[in-house]
Structure formats: C-alpha cells, structure tokens
mmCIF file of N, CA and C in Angstrom:
data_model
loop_
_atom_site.group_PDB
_atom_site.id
_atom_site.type_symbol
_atom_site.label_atom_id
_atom_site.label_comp_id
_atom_site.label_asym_id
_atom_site.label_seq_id
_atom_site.Cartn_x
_atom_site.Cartn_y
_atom_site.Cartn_z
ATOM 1 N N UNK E 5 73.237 105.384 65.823
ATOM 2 C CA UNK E 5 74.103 106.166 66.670
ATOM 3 C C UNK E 5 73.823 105.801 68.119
ATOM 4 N N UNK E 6 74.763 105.591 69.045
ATOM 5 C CA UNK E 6 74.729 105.628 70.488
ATOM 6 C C UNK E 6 76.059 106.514 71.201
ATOM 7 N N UNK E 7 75.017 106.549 72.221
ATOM 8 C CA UNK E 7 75.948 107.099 73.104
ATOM 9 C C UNK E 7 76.948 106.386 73.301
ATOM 10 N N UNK E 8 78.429 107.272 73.992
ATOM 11 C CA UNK E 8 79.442 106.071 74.523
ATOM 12 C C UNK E 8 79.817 106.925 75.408
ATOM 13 N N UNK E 9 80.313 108.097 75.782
ATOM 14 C CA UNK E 9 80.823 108.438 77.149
ATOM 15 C C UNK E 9 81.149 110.201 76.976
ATOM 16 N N UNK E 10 81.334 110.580 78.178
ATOM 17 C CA UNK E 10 82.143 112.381 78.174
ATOM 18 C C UNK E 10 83.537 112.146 78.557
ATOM 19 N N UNK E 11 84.152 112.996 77.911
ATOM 20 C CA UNK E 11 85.857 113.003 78.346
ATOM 21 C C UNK E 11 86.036 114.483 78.935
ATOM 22 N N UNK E 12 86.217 113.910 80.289
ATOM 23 C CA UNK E 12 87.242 115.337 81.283
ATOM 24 C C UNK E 12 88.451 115.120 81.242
ATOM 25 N N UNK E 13 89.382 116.062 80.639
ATOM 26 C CA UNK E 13 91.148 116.165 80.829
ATOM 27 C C UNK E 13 91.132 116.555 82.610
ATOM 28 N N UNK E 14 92.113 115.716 83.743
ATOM 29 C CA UNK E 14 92.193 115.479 84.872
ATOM 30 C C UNK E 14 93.274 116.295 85.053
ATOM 31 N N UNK E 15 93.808 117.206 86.197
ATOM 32 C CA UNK E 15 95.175 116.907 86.408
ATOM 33 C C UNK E 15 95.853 116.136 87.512
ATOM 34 N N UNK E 16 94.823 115.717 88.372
ATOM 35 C CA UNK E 16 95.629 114.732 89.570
ATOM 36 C C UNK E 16 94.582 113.977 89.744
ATOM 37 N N UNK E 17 95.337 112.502 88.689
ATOM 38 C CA UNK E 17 94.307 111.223 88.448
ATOM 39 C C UNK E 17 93.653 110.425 90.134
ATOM 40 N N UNK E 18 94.438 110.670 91.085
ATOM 41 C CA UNK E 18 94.174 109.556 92.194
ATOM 42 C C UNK E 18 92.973 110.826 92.811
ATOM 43 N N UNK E 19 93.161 112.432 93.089
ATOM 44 C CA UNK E 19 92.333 113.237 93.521
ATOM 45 C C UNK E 19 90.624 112.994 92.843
ATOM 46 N N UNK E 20 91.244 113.020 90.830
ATOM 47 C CA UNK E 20 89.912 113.019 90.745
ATOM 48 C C UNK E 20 88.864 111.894 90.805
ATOM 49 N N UNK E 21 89.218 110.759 90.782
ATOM 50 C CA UNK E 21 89.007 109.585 90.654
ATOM 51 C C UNK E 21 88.040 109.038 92.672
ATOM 52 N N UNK E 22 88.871 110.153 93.341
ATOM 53 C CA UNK E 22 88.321 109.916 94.605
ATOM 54 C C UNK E 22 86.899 110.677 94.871
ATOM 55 N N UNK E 23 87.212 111.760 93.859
ATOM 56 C CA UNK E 23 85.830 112.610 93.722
ATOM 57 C C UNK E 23 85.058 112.108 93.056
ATOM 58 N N UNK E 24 84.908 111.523 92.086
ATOM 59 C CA UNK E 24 83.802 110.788 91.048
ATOM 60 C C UNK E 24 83.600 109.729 92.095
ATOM 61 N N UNK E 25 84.112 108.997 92.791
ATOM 62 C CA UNK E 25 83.630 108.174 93.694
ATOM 63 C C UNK E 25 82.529 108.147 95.009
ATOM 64 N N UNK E 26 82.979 109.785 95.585
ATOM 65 C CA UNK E 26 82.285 110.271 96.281
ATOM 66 C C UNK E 26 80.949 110.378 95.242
ATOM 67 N N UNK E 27 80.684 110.937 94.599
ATOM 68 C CA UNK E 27 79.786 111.066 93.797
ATOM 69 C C UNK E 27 78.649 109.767 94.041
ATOM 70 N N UNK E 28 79.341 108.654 93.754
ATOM 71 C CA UNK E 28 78.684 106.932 93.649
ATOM 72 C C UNK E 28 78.865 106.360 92.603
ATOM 73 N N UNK E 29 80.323 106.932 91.703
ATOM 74 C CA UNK E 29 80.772 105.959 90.162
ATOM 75 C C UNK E 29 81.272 105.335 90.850
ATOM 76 N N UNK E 30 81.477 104.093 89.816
ATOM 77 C CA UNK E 30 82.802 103.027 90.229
ATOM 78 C C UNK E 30 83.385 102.777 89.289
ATOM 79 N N UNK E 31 85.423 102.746 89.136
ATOM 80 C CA UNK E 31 86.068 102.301 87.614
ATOM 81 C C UNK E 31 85.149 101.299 87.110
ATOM 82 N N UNK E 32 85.486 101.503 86.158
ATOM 83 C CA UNK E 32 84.937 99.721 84.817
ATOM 84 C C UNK E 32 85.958 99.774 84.206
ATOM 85 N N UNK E 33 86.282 100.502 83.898
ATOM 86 C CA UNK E 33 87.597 100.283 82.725
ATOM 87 C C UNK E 33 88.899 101.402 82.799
ATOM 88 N N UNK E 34 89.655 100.791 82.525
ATOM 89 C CA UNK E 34 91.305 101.675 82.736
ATOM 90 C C UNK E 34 92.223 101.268 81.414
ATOM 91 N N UNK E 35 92.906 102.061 80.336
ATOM 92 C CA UNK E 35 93.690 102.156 79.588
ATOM 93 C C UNK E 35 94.562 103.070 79.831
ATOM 94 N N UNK E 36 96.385 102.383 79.940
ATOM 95 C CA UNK E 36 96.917 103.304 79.891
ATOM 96 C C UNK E 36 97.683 102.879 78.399
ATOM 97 N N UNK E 37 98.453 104.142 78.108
ATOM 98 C CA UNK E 37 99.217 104.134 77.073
ATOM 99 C C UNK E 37 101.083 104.812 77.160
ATOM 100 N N UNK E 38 101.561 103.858 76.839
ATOM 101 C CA UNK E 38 103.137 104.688 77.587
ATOM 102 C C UNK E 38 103.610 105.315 76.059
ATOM 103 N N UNK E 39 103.151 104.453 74.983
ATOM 104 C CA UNK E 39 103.385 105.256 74.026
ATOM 105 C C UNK E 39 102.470 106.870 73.819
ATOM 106 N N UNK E 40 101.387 107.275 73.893
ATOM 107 C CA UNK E 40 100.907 108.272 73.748
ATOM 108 C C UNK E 40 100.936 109.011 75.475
ATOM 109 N N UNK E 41 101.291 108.367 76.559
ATOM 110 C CA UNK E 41 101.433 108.554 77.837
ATOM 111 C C UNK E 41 100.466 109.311 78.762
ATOM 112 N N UNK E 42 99.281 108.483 78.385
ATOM 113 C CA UNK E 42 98.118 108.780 79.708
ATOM 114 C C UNK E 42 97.327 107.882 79.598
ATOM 115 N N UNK E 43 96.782 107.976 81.041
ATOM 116 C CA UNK E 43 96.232 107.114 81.462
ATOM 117 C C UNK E 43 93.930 107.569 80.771
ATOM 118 N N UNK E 44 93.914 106.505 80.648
ATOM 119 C CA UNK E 44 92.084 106.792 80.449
ATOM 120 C C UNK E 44 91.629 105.970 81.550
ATOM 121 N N UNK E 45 90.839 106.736 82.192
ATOM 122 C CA UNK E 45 89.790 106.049 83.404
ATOM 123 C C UNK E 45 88.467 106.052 83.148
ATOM 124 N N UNK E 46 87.314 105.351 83.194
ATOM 125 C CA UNK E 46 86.602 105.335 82.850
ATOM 126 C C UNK E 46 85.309 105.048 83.950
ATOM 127 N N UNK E 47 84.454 105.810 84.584
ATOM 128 C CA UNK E 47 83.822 105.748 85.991
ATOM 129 C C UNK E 47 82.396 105.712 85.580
ATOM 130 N N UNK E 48 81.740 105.023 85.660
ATOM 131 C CA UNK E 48 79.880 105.162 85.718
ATOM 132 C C UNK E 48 78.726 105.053 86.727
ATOM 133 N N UNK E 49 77.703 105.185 87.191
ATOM 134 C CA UNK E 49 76.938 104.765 88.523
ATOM 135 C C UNK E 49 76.861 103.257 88.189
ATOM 136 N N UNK E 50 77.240 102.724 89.275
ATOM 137 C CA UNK E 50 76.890 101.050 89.230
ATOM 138 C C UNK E 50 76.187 100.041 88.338
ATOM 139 N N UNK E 51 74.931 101.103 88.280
ATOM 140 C CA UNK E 51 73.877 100.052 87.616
ATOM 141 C C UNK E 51 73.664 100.850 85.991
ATOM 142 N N UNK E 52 74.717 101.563 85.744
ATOM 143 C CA UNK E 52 75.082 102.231 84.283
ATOM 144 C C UNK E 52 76.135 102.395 83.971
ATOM 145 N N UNK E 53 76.663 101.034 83.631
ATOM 146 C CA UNK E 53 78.191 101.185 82.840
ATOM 147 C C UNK E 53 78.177 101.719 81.616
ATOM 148 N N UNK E 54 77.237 101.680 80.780
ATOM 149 C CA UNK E 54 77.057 102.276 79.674
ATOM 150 C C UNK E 54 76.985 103.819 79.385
ATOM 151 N N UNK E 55 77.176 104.648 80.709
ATOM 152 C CA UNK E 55 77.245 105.884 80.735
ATOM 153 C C UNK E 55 78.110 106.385 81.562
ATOM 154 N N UNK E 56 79.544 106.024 80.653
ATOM 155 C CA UNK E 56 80.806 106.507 81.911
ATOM 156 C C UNK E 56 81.000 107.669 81.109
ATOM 157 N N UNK E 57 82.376 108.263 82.462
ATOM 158 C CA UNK E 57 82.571 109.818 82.201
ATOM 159 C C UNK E 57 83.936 108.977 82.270
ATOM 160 N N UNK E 58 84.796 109.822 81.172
ATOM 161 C CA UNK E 58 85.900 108.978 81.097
ATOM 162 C C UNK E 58 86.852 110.323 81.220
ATOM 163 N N UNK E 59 87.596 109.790 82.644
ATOM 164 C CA UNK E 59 89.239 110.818 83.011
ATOM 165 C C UNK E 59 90.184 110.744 82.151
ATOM 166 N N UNK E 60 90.365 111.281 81.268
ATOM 167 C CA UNK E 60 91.639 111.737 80.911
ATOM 168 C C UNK E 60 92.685 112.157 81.415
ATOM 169 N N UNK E 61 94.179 111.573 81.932
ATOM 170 C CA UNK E 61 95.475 112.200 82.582
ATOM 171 C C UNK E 61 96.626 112.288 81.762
ATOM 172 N N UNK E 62 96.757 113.337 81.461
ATOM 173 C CA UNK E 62 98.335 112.893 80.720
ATOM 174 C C UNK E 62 99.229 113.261 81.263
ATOM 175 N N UNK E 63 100.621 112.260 81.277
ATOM 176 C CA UNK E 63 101.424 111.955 82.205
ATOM 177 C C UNK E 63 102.433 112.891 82.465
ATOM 178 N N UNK E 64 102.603 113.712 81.438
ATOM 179 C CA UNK E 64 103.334 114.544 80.997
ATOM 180 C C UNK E 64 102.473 116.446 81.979
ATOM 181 N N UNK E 65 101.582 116.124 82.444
ATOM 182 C CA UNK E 65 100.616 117.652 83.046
ATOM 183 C C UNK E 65 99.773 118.164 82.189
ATOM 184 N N UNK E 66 99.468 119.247 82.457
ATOM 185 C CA UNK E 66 98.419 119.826 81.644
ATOM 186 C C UNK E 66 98.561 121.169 82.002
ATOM 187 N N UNK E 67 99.200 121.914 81.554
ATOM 188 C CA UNK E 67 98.962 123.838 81.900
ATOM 189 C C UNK E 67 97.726 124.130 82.368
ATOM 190 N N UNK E 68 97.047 123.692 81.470
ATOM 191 C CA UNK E 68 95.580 124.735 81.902
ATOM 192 C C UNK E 68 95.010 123.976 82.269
ATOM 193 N N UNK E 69 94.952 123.366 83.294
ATOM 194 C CA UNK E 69 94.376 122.670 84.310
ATOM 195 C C UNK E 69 94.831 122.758 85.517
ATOM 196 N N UNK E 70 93.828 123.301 86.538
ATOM 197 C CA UNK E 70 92.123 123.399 86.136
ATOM 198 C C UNK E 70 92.195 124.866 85.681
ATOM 199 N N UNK E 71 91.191 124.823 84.710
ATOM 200 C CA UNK E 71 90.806 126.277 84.421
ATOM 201 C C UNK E 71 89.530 126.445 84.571
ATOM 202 N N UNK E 72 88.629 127.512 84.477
ATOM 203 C CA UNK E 72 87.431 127.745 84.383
ATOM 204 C C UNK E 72 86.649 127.051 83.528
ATOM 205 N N UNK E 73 86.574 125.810 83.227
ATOM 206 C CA UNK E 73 85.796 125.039 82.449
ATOM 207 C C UNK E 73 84.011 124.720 82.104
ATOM 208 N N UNK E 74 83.664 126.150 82.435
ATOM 209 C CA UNK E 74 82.459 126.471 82.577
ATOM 210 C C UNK E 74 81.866 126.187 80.924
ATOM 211 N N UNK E 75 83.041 126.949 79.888
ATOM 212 C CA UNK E 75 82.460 125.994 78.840
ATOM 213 C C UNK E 75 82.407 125.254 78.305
ATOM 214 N N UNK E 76 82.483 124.067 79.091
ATOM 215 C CA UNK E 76 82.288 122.594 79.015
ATOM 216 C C UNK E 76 81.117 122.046 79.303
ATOM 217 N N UNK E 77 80.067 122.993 80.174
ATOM 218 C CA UNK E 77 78.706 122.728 80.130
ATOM 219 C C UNK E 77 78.956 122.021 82.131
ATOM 220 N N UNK E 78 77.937 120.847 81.760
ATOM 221 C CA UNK E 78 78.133 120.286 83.074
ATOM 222 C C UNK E 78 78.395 118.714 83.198
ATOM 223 N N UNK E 79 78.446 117.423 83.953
ATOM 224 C CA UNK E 79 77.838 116.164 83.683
ATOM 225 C C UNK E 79 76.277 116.413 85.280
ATOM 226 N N UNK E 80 75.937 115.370 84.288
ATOM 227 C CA UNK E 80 74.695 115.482 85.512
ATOM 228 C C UNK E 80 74.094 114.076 86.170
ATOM 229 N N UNK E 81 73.826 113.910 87.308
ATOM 230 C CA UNK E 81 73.544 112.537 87.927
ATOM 231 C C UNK E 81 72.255 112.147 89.001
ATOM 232 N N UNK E 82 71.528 111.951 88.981
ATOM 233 C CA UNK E 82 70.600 111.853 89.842
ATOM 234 C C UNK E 82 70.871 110.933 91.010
ATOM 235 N N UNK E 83 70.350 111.512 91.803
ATOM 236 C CA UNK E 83 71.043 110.703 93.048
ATOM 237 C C UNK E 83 69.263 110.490 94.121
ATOM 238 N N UNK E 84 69.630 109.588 94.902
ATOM 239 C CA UNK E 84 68.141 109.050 95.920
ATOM 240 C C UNK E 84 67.967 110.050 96.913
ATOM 241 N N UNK E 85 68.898 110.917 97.161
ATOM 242 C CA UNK E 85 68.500 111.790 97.842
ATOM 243 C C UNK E 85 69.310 112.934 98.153
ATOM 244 N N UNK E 86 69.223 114.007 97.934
ATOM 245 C CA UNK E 86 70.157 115.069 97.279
ATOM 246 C C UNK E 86 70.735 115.516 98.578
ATOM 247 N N UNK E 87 69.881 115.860 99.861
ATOM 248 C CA UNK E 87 70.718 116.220 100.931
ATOM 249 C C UNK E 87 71.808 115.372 101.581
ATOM 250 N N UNK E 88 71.455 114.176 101.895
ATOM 251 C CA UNK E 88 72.175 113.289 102.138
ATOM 252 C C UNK E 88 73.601 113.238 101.256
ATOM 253 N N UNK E 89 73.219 113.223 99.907
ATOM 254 C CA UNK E 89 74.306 113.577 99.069
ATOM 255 C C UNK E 89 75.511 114.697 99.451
ATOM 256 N N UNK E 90 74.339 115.794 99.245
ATOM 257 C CA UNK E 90 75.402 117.319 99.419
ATOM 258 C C UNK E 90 75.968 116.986 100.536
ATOM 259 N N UNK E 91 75.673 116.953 101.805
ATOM 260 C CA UNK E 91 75.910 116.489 103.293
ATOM 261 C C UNK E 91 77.194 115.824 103.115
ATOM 262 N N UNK E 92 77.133 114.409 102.633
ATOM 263 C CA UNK E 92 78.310 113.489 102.635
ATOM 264 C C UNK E 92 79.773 113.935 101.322
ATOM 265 N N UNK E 93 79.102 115.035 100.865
ATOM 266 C CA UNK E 93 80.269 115.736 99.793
ATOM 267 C C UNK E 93 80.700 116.799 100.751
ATOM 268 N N UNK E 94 79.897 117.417 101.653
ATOM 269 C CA UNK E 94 80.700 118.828 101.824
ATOM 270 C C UNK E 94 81.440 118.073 103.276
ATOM 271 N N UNK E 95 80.847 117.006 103.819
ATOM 272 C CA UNK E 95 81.899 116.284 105.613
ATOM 273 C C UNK E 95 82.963 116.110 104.441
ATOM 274 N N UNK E 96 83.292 115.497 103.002
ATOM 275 C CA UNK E 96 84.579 115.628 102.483
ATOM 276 C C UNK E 96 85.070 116.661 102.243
ATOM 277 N N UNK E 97 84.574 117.727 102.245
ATOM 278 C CA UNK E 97 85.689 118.641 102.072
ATOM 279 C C UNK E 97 85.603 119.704 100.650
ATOM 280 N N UNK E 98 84.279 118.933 99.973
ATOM 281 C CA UNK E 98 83.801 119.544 98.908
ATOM 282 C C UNK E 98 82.534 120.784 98.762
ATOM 283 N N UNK E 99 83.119 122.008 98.074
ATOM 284 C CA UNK E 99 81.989 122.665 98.446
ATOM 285 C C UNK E 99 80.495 123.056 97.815
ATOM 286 N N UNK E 100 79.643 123.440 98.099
ATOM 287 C CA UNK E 100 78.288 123.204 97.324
ATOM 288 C C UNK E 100 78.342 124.316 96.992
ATOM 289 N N UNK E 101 78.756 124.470 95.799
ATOM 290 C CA UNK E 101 78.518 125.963 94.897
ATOM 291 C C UNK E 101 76.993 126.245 94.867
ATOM 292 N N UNK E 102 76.281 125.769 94.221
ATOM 293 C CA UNK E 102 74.739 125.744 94.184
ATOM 294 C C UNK E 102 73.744 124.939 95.172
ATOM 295 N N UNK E 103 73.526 124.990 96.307
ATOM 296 C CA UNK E 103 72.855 124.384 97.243
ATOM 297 C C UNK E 103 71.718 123.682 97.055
ATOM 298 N N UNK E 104 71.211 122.875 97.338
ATOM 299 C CA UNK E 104 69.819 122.595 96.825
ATOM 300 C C UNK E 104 68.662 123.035 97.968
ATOM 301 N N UNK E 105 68.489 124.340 97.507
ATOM 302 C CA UNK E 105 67.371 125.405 98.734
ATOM 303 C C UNK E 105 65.973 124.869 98.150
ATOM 304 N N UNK E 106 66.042 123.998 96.906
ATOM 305 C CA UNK E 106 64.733 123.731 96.220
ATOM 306 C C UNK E 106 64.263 122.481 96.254
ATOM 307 N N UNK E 107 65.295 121.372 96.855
ATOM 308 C CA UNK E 107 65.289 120.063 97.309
ATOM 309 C C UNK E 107 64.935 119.469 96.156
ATOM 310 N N UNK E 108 65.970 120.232 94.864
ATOM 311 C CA UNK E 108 65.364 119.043 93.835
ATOM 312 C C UNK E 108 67.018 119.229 93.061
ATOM 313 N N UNK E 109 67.722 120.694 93.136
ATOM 314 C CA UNK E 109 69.114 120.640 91.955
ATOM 315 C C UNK E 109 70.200 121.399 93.202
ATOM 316 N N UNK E 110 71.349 120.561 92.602
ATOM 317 C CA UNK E 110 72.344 121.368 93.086
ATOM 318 C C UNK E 110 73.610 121.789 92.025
ATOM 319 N N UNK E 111 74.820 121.965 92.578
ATOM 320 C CA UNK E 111 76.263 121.905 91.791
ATOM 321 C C UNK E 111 77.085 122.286 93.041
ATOM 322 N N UNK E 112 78.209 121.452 92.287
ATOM 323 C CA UNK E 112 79.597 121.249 92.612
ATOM 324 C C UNK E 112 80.538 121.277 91.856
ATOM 325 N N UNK E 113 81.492 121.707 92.060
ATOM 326 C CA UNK E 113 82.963 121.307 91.218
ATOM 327 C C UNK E 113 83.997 120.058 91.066
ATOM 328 N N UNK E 114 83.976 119.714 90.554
ATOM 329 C CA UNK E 114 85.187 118.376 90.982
ATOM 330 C C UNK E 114 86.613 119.261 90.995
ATOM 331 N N UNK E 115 87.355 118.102 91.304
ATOM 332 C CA UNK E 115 88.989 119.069 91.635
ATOM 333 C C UNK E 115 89.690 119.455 90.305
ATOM 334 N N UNK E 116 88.823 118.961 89.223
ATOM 335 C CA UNK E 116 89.785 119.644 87.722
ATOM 336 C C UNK E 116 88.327 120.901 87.573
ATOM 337 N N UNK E 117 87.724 121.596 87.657
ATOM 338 C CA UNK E 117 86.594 122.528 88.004
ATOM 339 C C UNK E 117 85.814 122.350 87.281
ATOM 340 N N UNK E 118 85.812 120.794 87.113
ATOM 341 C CA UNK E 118 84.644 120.273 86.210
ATOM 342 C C UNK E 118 82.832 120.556 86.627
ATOM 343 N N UNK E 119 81.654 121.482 85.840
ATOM 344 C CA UNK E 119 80.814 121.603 87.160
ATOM 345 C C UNK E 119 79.913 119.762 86.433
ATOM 346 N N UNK E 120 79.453 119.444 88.334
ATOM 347 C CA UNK E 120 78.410 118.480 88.306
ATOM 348 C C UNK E 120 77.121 118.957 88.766
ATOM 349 N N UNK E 121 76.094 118.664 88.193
ATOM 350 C CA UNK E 121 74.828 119.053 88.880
ATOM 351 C C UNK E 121 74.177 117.742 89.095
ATOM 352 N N UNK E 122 73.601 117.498 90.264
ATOM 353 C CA UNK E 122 72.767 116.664 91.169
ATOM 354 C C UNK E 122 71.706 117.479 90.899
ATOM 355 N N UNK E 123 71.150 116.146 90.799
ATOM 356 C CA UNK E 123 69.307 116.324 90.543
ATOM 357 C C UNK E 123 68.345 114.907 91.446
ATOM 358 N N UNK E 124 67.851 115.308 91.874
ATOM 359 C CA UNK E 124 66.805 114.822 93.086
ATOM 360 C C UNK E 124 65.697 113.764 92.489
ATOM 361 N N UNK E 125 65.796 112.468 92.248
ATOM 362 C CA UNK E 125 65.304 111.472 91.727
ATOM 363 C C UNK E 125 64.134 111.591 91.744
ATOM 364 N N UNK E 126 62.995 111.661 91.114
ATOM 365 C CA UNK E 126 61.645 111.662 91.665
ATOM 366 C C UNK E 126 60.764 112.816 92.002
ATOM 367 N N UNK E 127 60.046 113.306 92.506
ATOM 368 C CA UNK E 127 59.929 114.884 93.084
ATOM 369 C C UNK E 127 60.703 115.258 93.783
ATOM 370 N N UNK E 128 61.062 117.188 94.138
ATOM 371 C CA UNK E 128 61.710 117.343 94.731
ATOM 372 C C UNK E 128 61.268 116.974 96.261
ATOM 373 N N UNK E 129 62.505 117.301 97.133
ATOM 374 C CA UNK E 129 62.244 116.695 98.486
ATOM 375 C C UNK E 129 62.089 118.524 98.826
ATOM 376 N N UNK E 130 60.918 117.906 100.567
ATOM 377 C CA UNK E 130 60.649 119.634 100.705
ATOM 378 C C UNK E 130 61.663 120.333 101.336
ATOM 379 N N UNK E 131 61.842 121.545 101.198
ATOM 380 C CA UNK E 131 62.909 122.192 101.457
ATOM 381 C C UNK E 131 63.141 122.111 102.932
ATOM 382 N N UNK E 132 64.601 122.205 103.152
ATOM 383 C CA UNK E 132 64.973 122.102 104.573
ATOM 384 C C UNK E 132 65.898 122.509 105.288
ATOM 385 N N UNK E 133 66.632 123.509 106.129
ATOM 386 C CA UNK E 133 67.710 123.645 106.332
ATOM 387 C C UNK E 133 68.848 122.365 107.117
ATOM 388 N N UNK E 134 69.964 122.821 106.707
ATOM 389 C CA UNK E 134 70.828 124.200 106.267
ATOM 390 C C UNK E 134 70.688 124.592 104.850
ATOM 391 N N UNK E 135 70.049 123.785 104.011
ATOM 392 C CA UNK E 135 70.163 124.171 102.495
ATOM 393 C C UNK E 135 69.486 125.008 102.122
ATOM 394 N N UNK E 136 68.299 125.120 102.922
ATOM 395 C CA UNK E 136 67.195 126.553 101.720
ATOM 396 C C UNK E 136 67.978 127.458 102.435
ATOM 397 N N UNK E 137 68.425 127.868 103.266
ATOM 398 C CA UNK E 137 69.061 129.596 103.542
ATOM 399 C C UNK E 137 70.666 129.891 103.360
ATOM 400 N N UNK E 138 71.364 128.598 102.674
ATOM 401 C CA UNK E 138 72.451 128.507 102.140
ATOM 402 C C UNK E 138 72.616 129.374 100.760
ATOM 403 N N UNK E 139 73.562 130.219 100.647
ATOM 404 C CA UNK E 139 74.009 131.109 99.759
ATOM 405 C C UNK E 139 74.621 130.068 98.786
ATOM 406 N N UNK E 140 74.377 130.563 97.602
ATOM 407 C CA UNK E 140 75.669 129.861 96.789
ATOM 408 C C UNK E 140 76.861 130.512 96.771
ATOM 409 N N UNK E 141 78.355 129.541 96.738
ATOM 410 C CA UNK E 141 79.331 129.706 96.386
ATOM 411 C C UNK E 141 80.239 129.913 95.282
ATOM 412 N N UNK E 142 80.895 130.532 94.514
ATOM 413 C CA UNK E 142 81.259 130.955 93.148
ATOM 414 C C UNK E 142 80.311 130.632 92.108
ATOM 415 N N UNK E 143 80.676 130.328 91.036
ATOM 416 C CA UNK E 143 79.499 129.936 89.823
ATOM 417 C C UNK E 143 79.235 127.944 89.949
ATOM 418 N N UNK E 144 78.737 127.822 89.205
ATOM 419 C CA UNK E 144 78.823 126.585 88.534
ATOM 420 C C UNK E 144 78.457 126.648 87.717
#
C-alpha cells in the first residue's frame, strides 16, 4: 500500500490554486475531463511530488461549497519558518485563524474552508510578537 494524494472539492479553481501556492506547492499535474467536466489539479511542496493535494473543480459548481468542512480534518505542511510564513499569508489577505503564539503550530483556511495547519520544522521558534498576544480567529 502507498500513499497517493488528498482530494479537496474547489469552488473557484484559479482562487484556490493561488492559495496552495502561497502556501509553497507547485502544479505537477492537471487533468481535465469535458466528458465527466472538471478539472483535477494536482499541487505538492517542490521537493514532494509524491504528496500532492489534489483540487477538484467541477465545471458545472458545487452548492455546498464552501461549507464548514471542519469534518474533513485538516492537510498539514511544515514550513522553515512559521512567522515568516503566517506574515507573508496574512500581507495576502489571508487570515490566521490559529496564530502561532507557541512558535511551533498554526491554521488557516483556504478559500474552499479547507483548514491547513503549519507546523514549525525543527523546534519551535521562541515566541514573539505580534503572534503570542494574537487572539484566534473563528475555528479551524
């Protein structure tokens, strides 16, 4: 048995695709289908193609999207340095539901309310503001 990937249903393929980017995926692979009519995107960190999160869009919409997709669990990514991270997600426009006040975990939402949690490569880094006296924002 191996792994092969997570599937998120998207509803606005170019939005989410800009958010997994922010993140630090890059496409590897793209299938569309006009007979079943959506597109599959397929995004991983650079140096792990073998662990993509694959967008689902169908061309046709999706009602319930976004919904509270909390029970979907989370995807999770370690990143070199978590403030720097959160920092360059929230100058976009993205907000830090879960802050990292502990300089080691955070969360975010992507734009289908997919949650992501960032985790701090290595030990955590020591705490620092604005993040340790940052409130969290809705759930993740």
């Amino acid at each position: 048995m191996r792994y092969l990937h997570t599937m998120v249903r998207v509803k606005d393929l170019d939005t989410s695709i800009a958010f997994y980017k922010l993140l630090g995926l890059t496409e590897i692979r793209r299938n569309e289908s006009k007979a079943g009519r959506f597109t599959l995107v397929f995004m991983a960190p650079p140096d792990q193609p073998e662990c993509p999160v694959e967008l689902t869009y169908n061309w046709d919409g999706d009602d319930g999207l976004p919904s509270d997709s909390r029970h979907f669990g989370h995807l999770a990514y370690a990143v070199d340095d978590i403030y720097a991270k959160c920092a360059e997600l929230q100058a976009a426009g993205v907000t830090i539901n879960r802050p990292p006040r502990d300089g080691r975990m955070a969360f975010v939402r992507s734009p289908d309310n997919i949650s992501i949690e960032l985790l701090q490569a290595g030990d955590a880094l020591p705490p620092q503001e604005p993040w340790a006296s940052m409130e969290s924002t809705g759930h993740w």
